mmCIF file of C-alpha atoms and ligand atoms in Angstrom:
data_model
loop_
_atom_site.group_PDB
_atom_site.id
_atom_site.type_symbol
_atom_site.label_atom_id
_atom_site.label_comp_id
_atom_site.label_asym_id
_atom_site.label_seq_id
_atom_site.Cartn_x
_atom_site.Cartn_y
_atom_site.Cartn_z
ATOM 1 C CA UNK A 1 124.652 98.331 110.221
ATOM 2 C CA UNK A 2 120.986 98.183 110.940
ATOM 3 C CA UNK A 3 118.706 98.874 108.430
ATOM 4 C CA UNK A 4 115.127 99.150 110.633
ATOM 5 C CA UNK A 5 113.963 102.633 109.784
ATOM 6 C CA UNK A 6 111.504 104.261 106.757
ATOM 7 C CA UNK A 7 112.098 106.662 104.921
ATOM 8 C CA UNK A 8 110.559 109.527 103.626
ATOM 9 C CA UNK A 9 110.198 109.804 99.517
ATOM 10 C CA UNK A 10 109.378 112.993 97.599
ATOM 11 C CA UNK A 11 108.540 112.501 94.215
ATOM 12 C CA UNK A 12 109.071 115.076 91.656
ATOM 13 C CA UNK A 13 108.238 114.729 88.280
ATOM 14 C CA UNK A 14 109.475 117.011 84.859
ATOM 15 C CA UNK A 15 111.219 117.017 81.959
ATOM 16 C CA UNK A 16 110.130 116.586 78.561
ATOM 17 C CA UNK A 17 108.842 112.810 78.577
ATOM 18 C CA UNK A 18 107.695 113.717 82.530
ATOM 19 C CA UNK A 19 110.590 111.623 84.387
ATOM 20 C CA UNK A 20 110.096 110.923 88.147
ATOM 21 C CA UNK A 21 113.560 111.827 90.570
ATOM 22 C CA UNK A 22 112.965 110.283 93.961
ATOM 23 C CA UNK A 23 114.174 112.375 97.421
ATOM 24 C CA UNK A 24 115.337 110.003 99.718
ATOM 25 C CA UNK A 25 115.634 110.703 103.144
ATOM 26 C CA UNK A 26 118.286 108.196 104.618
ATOM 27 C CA UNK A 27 120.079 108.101 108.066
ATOM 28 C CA UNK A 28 122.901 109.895 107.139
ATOM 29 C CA UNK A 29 121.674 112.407 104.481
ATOM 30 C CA UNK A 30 119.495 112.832 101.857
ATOM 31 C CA UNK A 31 119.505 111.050 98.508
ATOM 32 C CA UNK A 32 118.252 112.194 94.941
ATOM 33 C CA UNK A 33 117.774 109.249 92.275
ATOM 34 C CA UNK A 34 117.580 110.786 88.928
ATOM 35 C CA UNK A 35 117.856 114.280 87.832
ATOM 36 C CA UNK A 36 115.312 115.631 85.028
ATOM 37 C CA UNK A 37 114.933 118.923 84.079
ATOM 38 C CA UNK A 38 113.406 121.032 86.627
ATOM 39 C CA UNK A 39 114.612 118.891 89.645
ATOM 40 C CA UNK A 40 117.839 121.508 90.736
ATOM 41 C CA UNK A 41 114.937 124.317 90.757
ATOM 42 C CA UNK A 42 112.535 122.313 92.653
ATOM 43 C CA UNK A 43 115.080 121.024 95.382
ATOM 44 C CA UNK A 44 116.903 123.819 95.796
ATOM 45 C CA UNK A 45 116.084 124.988 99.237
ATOM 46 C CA UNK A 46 116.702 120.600 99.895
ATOM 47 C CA UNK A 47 120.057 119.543 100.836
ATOM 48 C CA UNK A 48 121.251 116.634 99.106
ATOM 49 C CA UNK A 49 124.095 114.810 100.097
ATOM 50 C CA UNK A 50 124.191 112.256 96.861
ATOM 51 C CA UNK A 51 122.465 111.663 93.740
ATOM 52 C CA UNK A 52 122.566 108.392 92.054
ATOM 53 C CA UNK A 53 121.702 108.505 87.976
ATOM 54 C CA UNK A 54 119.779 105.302 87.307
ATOM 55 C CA UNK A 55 121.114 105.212 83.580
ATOM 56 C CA UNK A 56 122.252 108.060 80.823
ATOM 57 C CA UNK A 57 119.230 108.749 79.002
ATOM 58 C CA UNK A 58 119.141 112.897 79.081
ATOM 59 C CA UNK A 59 116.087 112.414 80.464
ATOM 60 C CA UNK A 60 116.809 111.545 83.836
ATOM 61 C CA UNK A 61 120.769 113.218 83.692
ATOM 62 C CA UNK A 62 119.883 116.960 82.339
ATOM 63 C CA UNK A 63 120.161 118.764 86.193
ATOM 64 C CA UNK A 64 122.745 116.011 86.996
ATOM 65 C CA UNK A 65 125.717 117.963 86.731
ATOM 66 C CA UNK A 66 123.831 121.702 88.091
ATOM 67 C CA UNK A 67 122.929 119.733 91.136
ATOM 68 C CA UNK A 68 126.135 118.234 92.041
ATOM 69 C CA UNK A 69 127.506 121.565 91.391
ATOM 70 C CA UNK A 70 125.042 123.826 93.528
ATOM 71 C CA UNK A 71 124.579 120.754 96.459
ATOM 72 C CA UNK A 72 127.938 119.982 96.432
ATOM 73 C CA UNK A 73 126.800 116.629 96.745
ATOM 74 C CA UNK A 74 128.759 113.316 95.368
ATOM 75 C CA UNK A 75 127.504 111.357 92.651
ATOM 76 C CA UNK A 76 127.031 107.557 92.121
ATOM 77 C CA UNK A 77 126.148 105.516 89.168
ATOM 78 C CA UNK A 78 127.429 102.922 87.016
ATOM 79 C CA UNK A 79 130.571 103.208 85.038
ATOM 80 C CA UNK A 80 128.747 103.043 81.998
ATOM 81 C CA UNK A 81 126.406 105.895 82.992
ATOM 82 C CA UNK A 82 129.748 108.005 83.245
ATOM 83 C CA UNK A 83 131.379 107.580 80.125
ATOM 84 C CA UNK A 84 128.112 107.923 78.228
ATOM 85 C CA UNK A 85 127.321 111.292 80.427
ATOM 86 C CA UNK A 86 131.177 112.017 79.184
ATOM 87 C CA UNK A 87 129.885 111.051 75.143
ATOM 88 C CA UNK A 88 128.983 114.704 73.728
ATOM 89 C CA UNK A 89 127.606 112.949 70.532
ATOM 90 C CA UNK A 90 125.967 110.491 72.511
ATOM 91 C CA UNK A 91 122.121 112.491 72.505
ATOM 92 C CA UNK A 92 123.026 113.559 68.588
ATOM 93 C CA UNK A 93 123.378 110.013 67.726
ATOM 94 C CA UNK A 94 120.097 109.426 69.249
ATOM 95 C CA UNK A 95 118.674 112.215 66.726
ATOM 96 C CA UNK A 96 118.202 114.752 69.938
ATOM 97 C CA UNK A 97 119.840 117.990 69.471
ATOM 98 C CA UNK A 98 120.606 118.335 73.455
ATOM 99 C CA UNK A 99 123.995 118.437 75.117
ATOM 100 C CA UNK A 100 124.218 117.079 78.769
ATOM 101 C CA UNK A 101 126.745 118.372 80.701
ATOM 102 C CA UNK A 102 129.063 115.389 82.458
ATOM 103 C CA UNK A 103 129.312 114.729 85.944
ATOM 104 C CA UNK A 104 132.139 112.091 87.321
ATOM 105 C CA UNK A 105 131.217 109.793 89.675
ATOM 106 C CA UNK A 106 132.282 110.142 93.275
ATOM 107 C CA UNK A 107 130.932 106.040 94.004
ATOM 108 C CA UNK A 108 130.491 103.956 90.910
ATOM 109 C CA UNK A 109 127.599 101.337 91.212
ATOM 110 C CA UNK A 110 127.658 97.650 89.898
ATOM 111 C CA UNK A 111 125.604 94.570 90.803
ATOM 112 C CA UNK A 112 125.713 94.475 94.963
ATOM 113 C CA UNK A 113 123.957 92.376 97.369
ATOM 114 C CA UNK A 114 124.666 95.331 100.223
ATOM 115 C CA UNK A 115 125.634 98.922 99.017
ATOM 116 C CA UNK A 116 125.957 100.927 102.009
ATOM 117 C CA UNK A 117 124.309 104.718 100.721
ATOM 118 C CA UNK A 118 123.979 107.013 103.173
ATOM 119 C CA UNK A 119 123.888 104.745 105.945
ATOM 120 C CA UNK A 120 121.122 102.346 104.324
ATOM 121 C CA UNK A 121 121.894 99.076 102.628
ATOM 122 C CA UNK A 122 120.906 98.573 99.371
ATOM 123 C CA UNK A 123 120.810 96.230 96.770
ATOM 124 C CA UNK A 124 122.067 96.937 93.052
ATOM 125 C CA UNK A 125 120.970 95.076 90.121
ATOM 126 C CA UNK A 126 122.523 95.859 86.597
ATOM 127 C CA UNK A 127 119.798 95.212 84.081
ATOM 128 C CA UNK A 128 120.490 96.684 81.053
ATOM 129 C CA UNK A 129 118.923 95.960 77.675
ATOM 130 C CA UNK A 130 117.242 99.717 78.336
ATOM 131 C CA UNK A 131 120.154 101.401 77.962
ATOM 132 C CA UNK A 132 123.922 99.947 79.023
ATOM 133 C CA UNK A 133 124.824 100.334 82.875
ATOM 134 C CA UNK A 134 120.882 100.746 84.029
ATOM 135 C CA UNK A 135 120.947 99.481 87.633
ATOM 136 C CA UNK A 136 118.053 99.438 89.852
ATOM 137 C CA UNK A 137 118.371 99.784 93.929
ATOM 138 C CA UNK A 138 116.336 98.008 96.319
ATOM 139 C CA UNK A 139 116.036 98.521 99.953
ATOM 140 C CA UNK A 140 114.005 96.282 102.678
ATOM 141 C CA UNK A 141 113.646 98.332 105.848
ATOM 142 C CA UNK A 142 112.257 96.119 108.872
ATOM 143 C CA UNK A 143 109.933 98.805 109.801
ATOM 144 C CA UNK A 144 107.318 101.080 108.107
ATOM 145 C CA UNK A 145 105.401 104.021 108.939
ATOM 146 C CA UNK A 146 101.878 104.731 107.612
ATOM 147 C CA UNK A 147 101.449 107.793 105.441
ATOM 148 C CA UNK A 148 99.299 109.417 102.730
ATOM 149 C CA UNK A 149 100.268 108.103 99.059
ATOM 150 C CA UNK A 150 99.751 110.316 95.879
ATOM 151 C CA UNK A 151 99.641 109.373 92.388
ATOM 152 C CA UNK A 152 100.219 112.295 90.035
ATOM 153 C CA UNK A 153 98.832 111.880 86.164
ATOM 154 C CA UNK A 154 101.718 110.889 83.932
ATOM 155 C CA UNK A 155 103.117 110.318 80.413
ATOM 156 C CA UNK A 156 101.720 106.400 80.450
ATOM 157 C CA UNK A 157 104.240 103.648 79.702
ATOM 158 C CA UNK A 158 102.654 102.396 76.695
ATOM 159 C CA UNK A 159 102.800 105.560 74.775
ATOM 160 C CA UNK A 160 106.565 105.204 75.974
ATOM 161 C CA UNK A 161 106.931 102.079 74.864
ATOM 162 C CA UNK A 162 104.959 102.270 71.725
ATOM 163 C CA UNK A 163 106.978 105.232 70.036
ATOM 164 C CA UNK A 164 109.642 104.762 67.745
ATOM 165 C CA UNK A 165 111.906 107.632 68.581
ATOM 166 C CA UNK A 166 112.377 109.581 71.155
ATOM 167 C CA UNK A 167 111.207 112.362 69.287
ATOM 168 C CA UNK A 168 107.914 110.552 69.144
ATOM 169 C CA UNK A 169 108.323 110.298 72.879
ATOM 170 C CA UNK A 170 109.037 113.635 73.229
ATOM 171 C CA UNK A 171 105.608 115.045 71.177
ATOM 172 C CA UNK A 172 103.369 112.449 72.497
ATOM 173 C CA UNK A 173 104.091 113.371 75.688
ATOM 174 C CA UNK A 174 104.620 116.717 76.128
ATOM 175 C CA UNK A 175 104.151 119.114 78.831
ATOM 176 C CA UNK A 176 100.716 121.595 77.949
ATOM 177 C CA UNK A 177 103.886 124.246 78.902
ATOM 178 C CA UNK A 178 106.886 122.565 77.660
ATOM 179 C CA UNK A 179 109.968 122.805 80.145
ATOM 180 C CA UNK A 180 107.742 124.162 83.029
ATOM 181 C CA UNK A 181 105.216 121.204 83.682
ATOM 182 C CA UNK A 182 106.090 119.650 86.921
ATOM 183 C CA UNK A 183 104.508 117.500 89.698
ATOM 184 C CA UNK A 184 104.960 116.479 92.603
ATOM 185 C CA UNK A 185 103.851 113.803 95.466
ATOM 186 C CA UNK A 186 104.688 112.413 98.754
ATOM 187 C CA UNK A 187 104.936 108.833 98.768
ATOM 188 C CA UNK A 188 104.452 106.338 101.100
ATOM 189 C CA UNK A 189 107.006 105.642 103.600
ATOM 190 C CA UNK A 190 109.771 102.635 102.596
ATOM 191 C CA UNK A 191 109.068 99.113 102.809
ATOM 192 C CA UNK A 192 110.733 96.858 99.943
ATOM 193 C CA UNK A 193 111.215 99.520 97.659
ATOM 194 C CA UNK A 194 112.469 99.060 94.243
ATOM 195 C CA UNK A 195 113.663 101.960 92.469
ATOM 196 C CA UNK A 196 113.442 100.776 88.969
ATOM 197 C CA UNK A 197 114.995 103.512 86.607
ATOM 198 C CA UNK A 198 113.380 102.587 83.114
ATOM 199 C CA UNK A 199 113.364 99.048 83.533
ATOM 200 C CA UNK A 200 110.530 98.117 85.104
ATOM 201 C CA UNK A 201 106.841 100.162 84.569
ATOM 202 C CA UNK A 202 103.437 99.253 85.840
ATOM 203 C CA UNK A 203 102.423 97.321 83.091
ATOM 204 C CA UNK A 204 105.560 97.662 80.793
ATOM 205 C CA UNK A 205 108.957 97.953 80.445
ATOM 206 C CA UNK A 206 112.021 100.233 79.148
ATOM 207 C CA UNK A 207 111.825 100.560 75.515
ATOM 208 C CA UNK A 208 115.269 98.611 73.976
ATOM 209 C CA UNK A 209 115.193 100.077 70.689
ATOM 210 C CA UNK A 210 116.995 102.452 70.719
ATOM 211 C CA UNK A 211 120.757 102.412 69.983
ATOM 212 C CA UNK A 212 122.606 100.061 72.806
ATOM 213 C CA UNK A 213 119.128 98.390 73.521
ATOM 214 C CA UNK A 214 118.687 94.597 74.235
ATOM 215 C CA UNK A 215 115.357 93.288 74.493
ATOM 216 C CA UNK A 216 116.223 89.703 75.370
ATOM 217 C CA UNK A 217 118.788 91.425 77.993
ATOM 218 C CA UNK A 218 115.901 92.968 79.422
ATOM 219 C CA UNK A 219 113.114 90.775 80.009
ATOM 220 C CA UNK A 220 115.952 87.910 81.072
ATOM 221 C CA UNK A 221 117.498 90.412 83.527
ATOM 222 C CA UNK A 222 113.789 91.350 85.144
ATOM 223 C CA UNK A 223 112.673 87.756 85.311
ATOM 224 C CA UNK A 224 115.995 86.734 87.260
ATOM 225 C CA UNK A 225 116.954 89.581 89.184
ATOM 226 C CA UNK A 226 113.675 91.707 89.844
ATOM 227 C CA UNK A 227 110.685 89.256 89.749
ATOM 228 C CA UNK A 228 112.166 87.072 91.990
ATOM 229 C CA UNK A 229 111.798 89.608 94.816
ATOM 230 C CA UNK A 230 108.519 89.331 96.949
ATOM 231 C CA UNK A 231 105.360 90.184 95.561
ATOM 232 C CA UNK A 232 105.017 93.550 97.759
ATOM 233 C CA UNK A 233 107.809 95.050 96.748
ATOM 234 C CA UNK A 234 106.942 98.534 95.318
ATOM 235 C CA UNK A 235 108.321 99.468 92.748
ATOM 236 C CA UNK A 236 109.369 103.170 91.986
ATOM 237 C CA UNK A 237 110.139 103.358 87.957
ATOM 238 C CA UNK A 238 111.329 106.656 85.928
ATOM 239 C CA UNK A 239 107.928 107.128 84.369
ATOM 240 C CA UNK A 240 103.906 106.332 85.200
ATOM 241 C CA UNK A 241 102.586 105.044 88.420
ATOM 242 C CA UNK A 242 104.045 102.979 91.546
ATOM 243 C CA UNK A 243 103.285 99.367 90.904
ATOM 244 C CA UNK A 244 104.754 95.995 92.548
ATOM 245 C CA UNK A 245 106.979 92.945 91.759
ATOM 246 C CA UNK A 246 103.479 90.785 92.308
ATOM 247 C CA UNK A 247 101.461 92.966 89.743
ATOM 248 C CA UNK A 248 104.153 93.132 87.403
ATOM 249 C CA UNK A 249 104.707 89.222 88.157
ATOM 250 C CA UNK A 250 101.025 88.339 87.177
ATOM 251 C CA UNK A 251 99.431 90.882 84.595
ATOM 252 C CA UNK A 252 102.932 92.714 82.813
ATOM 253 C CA UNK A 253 102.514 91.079 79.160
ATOM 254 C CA UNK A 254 106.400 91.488 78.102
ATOM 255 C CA UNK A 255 107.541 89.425 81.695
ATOM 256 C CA UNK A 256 105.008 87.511 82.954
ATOM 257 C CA UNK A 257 106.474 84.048 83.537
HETATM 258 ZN ZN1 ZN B 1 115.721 105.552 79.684
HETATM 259 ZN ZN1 ZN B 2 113.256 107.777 81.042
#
């Protein structure tokens, strides 16, 4: 299969904690990573042929199940992802009083040197200590395109990472309208693109304390598996601004080698 195109990557961002989802345009469709709230309403005059759920946090899984259902579209993600998106107590036990509806998976995901999705080759890395069965996806075209890149404002990482609940998360940063705040950016075309779920922020990383977290899980799993890709590689996390492997190599205090 040959992998030499770029693609095009809409960002939208919403939900409570403002999470990013990621439109992918591939070869043979178009692909959604992540689905917080808002994201059904904002793509729904966008087809999309599959949406992969970087991890279970409601967050990034609360139009999951409303956009498989009005797209139609299949559904990949680990097999952890599923049988926590299957959990009804799972967001109670976290103290939130939100129910996510469950979506199966039509593709589960696991650790992959070459995943074909939608006709592009990925790979998938499982690095949880974030949350069980987070994977990120990475993709190196051999071509680019030039394009305009946008950076919207965002809840930062550290006030992420700093909370001690979510529902510290959730007030610190909420929308000025709460359920209706949403952004939304055109990114620059691919070229070593790291989609990073919650694992990987510009300088931070995915909280681990909350129930099923792993701190040392975490920082081993980014050292080995995500720092050890070339310094360009963007990186696309759930939350704050676009960074790269090299920044977060150098200046990110929690994984700096
Ligand atoms: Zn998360
Ligand atoms: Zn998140």
């Amino acid at each position: 299969m040959k992998n030499e195109f770029s693609f095009k990557i809409d960002r939208f961002t919403g939900g409570p904690v403002e999470t990013h989802a990621y439109l992918v345009t591939l070869p043979e469709g178009n692909l959604l990573v992540d689905a917080p709230e808002g994201a059904a309403d904002y793509f729904r005059d966008v087809p999309i042929d599959l949406l992969i759920l970087t991890h279970s946090h409601f967050d990034h899984v609360m139009d999951a199940a409303k956009i498989v259902r009005e797209k139609k579209c299949g559904a990949a993600m680990h097999r952890t992802t599923e049988e926590h998106l299957a959990d009804k107590m799972l967001n109670k036990r976290f103290g939130l009083p939100i129910e996510i509806e469950p979506v199966k998976a039509t593709i589960y995901l696991e650790e992959s040197k070459q995943q074909n999705i939608l006709g592009a080759l990925f790979e998938i890395f499982e690095v949880p200590g974030h949350c069980p069965g987070s994977i990120c996806l990475y993709n190196e075209p051999a071509t680019n395109l030039s394009s305009q890149s946008t950076d919207v404002a965002n809840c930062g990482v550290a006030s992420v990472l700093a909370s001690s609940s979510i529902n510290d998360t959730l007030s610190r940063c909420a929308p000025k309208a709460p359920g209706t705040s949403s952004t939304s950016a055109t990114l620059k075309p691919g070229s070593k693109i790291l989609f990073g779920g919650d694992v990987l922020f510009a300088g931070g990383v995915g909280r681990w304390d909350l129930p099923g977290g792993d701190g040392k899980l975490l920082i081993d799993g980014i050292r080995k598996k995500l720092l050890t890709l070339s310094p360009e590689t963007r990186v696309l996390p759930g939350h704050g601004p676009e960074t790269t492997i090299g920044i977060e190599a150098k200046t990110n205090g929690y994984v700096a080698l």
